[in-house]
mmCIF file of C-alpha atoms in Angstrom:
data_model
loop_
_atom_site.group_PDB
_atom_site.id
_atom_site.type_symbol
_atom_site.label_atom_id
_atom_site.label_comp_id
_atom_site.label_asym_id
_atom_site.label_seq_id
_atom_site.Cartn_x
_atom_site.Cartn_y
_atom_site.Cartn_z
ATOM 1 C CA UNK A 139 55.498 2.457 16.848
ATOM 2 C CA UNK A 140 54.114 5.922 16.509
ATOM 3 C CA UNK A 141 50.715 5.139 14.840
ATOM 4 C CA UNK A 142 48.536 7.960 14.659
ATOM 5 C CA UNK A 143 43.987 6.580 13.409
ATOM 6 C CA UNK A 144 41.721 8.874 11.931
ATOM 7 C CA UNK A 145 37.766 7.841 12.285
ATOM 8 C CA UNK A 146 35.848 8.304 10.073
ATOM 9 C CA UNK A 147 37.706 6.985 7.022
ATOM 10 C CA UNK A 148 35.052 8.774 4.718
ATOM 11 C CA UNK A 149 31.930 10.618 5.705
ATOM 12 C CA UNK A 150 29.091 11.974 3.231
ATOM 13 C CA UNK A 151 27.272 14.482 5.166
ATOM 14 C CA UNK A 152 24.254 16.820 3.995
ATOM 15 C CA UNK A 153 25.006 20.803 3.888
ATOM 16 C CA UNK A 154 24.382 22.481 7.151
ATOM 17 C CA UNK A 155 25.096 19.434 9.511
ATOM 18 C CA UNK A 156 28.195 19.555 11.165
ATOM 19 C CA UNK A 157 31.092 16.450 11.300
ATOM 20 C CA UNK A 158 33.319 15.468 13.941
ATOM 21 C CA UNK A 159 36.611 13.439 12.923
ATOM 22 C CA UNK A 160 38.575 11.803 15.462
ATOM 23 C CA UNK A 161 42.429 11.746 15.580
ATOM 24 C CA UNK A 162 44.284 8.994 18.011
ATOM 25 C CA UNK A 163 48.031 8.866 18.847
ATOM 26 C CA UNK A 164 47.689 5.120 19.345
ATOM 27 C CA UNK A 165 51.154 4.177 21.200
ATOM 28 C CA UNK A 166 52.441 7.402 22.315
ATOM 29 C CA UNK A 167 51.464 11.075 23.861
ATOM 30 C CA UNK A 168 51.248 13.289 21.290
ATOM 31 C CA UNK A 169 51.815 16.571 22.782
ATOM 32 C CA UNK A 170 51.303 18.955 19.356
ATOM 33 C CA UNK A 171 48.544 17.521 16.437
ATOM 34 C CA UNK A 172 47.959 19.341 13.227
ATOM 35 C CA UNK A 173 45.381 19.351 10.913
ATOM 36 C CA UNK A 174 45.575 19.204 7.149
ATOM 37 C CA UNK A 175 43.093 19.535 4.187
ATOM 38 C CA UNK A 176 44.226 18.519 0.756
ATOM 39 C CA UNK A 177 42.253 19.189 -2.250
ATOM 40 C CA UNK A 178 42.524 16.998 -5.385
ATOM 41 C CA UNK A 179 45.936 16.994 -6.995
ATOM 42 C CA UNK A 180 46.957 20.006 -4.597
ATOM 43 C CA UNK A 181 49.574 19.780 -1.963
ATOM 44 C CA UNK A 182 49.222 19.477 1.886
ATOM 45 C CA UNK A 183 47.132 22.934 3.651
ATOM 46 C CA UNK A 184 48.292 23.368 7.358
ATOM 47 C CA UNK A 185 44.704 24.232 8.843
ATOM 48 C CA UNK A 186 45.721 24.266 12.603
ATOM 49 C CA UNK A 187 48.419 23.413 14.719
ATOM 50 C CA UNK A 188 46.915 22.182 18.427
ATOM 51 C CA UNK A 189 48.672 21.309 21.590
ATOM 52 C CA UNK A 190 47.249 18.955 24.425
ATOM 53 C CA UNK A 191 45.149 21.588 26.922
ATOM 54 C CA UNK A 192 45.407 24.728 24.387
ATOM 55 C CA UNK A 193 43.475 26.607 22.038
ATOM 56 C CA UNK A 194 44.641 25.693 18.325
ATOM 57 C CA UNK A 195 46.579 27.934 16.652
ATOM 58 C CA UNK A 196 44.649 28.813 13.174
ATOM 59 C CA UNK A 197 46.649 29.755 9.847
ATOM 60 C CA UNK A 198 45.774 32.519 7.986
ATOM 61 C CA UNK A 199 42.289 31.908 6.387
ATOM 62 C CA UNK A 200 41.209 29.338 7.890
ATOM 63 C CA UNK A 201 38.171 30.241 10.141
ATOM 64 C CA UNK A 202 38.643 28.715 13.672
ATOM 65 C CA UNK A 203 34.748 29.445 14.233
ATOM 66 C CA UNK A 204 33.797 27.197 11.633
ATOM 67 C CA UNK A 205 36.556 24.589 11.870
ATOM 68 C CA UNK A 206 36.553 23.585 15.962
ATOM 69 C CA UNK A 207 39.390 21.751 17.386
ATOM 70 C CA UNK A 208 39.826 20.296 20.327
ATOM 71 C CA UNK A 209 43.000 18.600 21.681
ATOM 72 C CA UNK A 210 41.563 17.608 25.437
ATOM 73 C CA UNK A 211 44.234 14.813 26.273
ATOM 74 C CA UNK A 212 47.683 13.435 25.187
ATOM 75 C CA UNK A 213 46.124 11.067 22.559
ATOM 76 C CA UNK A 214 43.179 12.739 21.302
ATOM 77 C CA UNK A 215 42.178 15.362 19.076
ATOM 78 C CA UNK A 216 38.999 16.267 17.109
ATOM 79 C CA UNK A 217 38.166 18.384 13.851
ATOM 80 C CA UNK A 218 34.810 19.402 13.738
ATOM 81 C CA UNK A 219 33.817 21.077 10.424
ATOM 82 C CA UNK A 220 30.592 23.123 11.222
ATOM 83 C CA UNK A 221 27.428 24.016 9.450
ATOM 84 C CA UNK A 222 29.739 21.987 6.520
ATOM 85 C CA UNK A 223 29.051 23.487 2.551
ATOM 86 C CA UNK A 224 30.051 21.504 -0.553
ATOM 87 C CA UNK A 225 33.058 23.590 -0.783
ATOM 88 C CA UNK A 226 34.307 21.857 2.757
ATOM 89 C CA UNK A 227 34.182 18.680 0.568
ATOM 90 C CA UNK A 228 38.055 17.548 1.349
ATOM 91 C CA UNK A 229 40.803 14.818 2.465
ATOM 92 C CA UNK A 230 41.191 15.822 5.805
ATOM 93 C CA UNK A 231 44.526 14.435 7.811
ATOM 94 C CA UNK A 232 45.658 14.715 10.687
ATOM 95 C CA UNK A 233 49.656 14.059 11.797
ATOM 96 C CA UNK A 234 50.795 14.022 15.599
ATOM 97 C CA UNK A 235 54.182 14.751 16.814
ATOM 98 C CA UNK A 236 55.084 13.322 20.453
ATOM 99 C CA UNK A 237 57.036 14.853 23.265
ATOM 100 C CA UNK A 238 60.402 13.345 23.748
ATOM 101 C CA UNK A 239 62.812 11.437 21.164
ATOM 102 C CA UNK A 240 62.361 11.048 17.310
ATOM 103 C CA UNK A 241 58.786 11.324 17.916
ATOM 104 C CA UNK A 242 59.315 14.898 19.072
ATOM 105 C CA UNK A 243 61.397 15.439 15.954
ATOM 106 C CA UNK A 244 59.144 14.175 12.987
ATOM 107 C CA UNK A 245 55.069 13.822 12.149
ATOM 108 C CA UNK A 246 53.317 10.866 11.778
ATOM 109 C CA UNK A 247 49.927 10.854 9.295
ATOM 110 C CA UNK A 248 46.415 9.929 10.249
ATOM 111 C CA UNK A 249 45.156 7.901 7.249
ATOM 112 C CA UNK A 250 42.936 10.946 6.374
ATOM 113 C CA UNK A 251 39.376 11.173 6.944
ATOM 114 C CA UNK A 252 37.535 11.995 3.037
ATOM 115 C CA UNK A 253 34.812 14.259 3.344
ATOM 116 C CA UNK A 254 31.786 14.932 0.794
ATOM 117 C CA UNK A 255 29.571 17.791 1.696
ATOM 118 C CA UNK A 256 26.095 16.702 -0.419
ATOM 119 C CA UNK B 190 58.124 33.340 0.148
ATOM 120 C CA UNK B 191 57.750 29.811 -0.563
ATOM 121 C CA UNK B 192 59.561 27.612 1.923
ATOM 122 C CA UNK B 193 60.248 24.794 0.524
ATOM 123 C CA UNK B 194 60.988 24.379 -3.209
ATOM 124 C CA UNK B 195 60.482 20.992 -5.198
ATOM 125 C CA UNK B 196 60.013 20.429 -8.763
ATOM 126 C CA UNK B 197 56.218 19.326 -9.196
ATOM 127 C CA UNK B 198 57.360 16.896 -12.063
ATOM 128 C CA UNK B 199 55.919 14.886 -13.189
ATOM 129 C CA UNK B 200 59.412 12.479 -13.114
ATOM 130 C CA UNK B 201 59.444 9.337 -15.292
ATOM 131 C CA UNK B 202 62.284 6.857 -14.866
ATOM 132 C CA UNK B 203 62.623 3.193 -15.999
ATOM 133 C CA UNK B 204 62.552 0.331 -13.488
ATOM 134 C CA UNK B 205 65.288 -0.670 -11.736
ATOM 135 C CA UNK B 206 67.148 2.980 -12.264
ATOM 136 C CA UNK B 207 67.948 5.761 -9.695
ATOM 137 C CA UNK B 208 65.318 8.593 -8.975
ATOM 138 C CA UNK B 209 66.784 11.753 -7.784
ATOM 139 C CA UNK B 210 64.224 13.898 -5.842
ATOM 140 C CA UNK B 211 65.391 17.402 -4.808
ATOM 141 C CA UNK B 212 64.313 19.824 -2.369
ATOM 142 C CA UNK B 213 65.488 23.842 -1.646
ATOM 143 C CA UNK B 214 64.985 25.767 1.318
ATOM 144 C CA UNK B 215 65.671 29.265 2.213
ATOM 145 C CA UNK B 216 65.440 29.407 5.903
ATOM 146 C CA UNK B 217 69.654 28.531 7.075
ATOM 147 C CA UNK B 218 67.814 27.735 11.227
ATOM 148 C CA UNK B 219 65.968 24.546 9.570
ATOM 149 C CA UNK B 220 67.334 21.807 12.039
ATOM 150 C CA UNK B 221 65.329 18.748 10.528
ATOM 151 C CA UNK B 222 64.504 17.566 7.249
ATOM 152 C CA UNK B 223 62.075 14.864 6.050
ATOM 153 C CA UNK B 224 60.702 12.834 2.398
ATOM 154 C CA UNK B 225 57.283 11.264 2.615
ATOM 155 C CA UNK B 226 55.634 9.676 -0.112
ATOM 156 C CA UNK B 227 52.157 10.004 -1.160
ATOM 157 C CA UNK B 228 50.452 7.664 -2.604
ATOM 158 C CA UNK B 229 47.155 8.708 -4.640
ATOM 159 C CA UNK B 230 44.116 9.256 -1.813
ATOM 160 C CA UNK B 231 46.499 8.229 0.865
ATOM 161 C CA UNK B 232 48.051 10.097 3.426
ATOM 162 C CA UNK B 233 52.392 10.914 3.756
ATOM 163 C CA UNK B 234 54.351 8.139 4.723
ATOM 164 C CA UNK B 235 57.645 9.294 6.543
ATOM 165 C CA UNK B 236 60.179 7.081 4.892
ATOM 166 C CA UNK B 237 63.547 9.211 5.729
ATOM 167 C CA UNK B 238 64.578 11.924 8.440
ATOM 168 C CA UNK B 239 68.190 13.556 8.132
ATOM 169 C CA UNK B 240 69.445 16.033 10.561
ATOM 170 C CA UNK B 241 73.020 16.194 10.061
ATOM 171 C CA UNK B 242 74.721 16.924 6.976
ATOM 172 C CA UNK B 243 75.911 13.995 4.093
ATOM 173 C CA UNK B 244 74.280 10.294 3.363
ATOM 174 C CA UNK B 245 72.266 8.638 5.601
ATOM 175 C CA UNK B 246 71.341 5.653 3.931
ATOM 176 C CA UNK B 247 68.202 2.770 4.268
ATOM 177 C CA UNK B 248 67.394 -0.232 2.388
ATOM 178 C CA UNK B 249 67.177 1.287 -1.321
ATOM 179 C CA UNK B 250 66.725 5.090 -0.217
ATOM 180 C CA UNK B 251 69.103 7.771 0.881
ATOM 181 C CA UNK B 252 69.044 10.878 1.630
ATOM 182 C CA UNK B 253 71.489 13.562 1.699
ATOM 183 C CA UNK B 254 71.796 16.614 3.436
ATOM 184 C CA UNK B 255 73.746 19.862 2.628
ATOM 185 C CA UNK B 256 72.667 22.671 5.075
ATOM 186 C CA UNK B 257 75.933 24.950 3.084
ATOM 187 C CA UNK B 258 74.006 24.805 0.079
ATOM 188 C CA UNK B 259 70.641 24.912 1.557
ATOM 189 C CA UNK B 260 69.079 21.580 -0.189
ATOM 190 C CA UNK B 261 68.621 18.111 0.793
ATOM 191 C CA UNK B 262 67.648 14.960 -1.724
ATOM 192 C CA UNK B 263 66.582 11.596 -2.193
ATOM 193 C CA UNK B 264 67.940 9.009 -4.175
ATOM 194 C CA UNK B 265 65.976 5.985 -4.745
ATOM 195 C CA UNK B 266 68.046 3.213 -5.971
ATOM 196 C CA UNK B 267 66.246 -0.118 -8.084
ATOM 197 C CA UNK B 268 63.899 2.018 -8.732
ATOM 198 C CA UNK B 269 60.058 -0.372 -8.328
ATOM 199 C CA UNK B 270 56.814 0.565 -10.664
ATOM 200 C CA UNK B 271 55.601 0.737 -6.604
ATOM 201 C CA UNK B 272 57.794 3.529 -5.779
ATOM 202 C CA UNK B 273 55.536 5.562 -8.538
ATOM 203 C CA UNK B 274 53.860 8.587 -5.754
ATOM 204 C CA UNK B 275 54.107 11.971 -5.270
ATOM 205 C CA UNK B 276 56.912 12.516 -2.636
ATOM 206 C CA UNK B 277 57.215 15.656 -0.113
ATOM 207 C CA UNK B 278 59.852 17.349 1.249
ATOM 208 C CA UNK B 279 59.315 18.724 4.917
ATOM 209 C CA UNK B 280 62.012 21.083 7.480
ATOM 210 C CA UNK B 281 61.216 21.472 10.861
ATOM 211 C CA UNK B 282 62.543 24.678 12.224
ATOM 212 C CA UNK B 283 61.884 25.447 15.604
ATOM 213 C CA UNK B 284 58.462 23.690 16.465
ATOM 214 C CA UNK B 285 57.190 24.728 12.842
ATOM 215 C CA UNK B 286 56.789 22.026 10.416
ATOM 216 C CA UNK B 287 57.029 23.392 6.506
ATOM 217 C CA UNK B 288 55.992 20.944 3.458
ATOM 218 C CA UNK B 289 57.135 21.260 0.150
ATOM 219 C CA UNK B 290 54.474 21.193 -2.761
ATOM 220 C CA UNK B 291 55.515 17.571 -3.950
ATOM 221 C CA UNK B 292 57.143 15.834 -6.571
ATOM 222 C CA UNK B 293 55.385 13.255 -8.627
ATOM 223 C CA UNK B 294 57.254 10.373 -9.388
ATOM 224 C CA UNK B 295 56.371 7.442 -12.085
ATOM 225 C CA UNK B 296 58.414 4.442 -12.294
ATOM 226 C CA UNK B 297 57.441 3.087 -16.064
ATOM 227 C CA UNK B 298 58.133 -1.123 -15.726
#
């Protein structure tokens, strides 16, 4: 149990367009989702923390204009990296944490989504 | 402040020995603790959660918890050339996760 998809798997996008990634709490409700970038050889970058039918909550630096998420339902949450620059180019992950149980207690990874910004 | 402390490595240890992985934390309210491993371009992998203090043990990993002494570390027995990944360290205080930078582990066959 507690298997969280990402989709896309990889995207190569031109500069200026904007990319949606998906993030799906397959067998349970995932009441809180976060969002991750990791760059190359670096460690794990908390982006956003989002709960089901709230606005994310952004850490410091990270601009919520140009990185929208949306967390409409208890299984579903989307990262969309606007107007995206070369600099964007990351491995984006998502993790999920569910409402009741162990599920409640611990994260479970997306597979990532890899971005390239062209 | 960092919140998590682990040695970056890199750690090298021969097949079929013991890897010791260790992780500090500052913050005493931390109620959970958590290793994933990392494999290169992949996402974490939970493979242990400890919440109370000593050994909790599975299959060829255990973890161990002192909350006194503010650290908690893994122990991979046997160690397998497939165990070689970068493993983090994560506390969950309140509804806040907090990751440790990773430790980089290579098992040399």
């Amino acid at each position: 149990g507690a298997v969280v998809s990402q989709h896309p798997s990889w995207v190569i996008c031109k500069s200026g367009t904007s990319v949606k990634i998906e993030c799906r709490s397959l067998d349970f409700q995932a009441t809180t989702m976060f969002w991750y970038r990791q760059f190359p050889k670096q460690s794990l970058m908390l982006m956003a923390t989002s709960n089901e039918g709230s606005k994310a909550t952004y850490e410091q630096g990270v601009e919520k204009d140009k990185f929208l998420i949306n967390h409409a339902s208890l299984t579903l949450s989307t990262l969309t990296v606007t107007s995206a620059h070369p600099e964007d180019s990351s491995f984006y992950i998502c993790s999920a944490r569910g409402s009741a149980g162990e599920i409640y207690n611990e994260q479970f990874f997306g597979p990532g989504t890899r971005l390239t910004v062209l | 402040q960092k919140e998590v402390e682990q040695n970056s490595g890199p750690l090298s240890v021969p097949e079929g020995a013991i890897a010791s992985l260790n992780c500090t934390y500052s913050d005493r309210g931390s109620q959970s603790f958590f290793w994933y491993r990392q494999y290169s371009g992949k996402s974490p992998e939970l493979i242990m959660s400890i919440y109370s203090n000593g050994d909790k043990e599975d299959g060829r990993f255990t973890a161990q918890l002192n909350k006194a002494s503010q650290y908690v570390s893994l122990l991979i027995r046997d160690s397998q050339p497939s165990d070689s990944a970068t493993y983090l360290c994560a506390r969950k205080s309140g509804n806040q996760f907090y990751f440790g930078t990773g430790t980089s582990l290579t098992v040399i066959p």
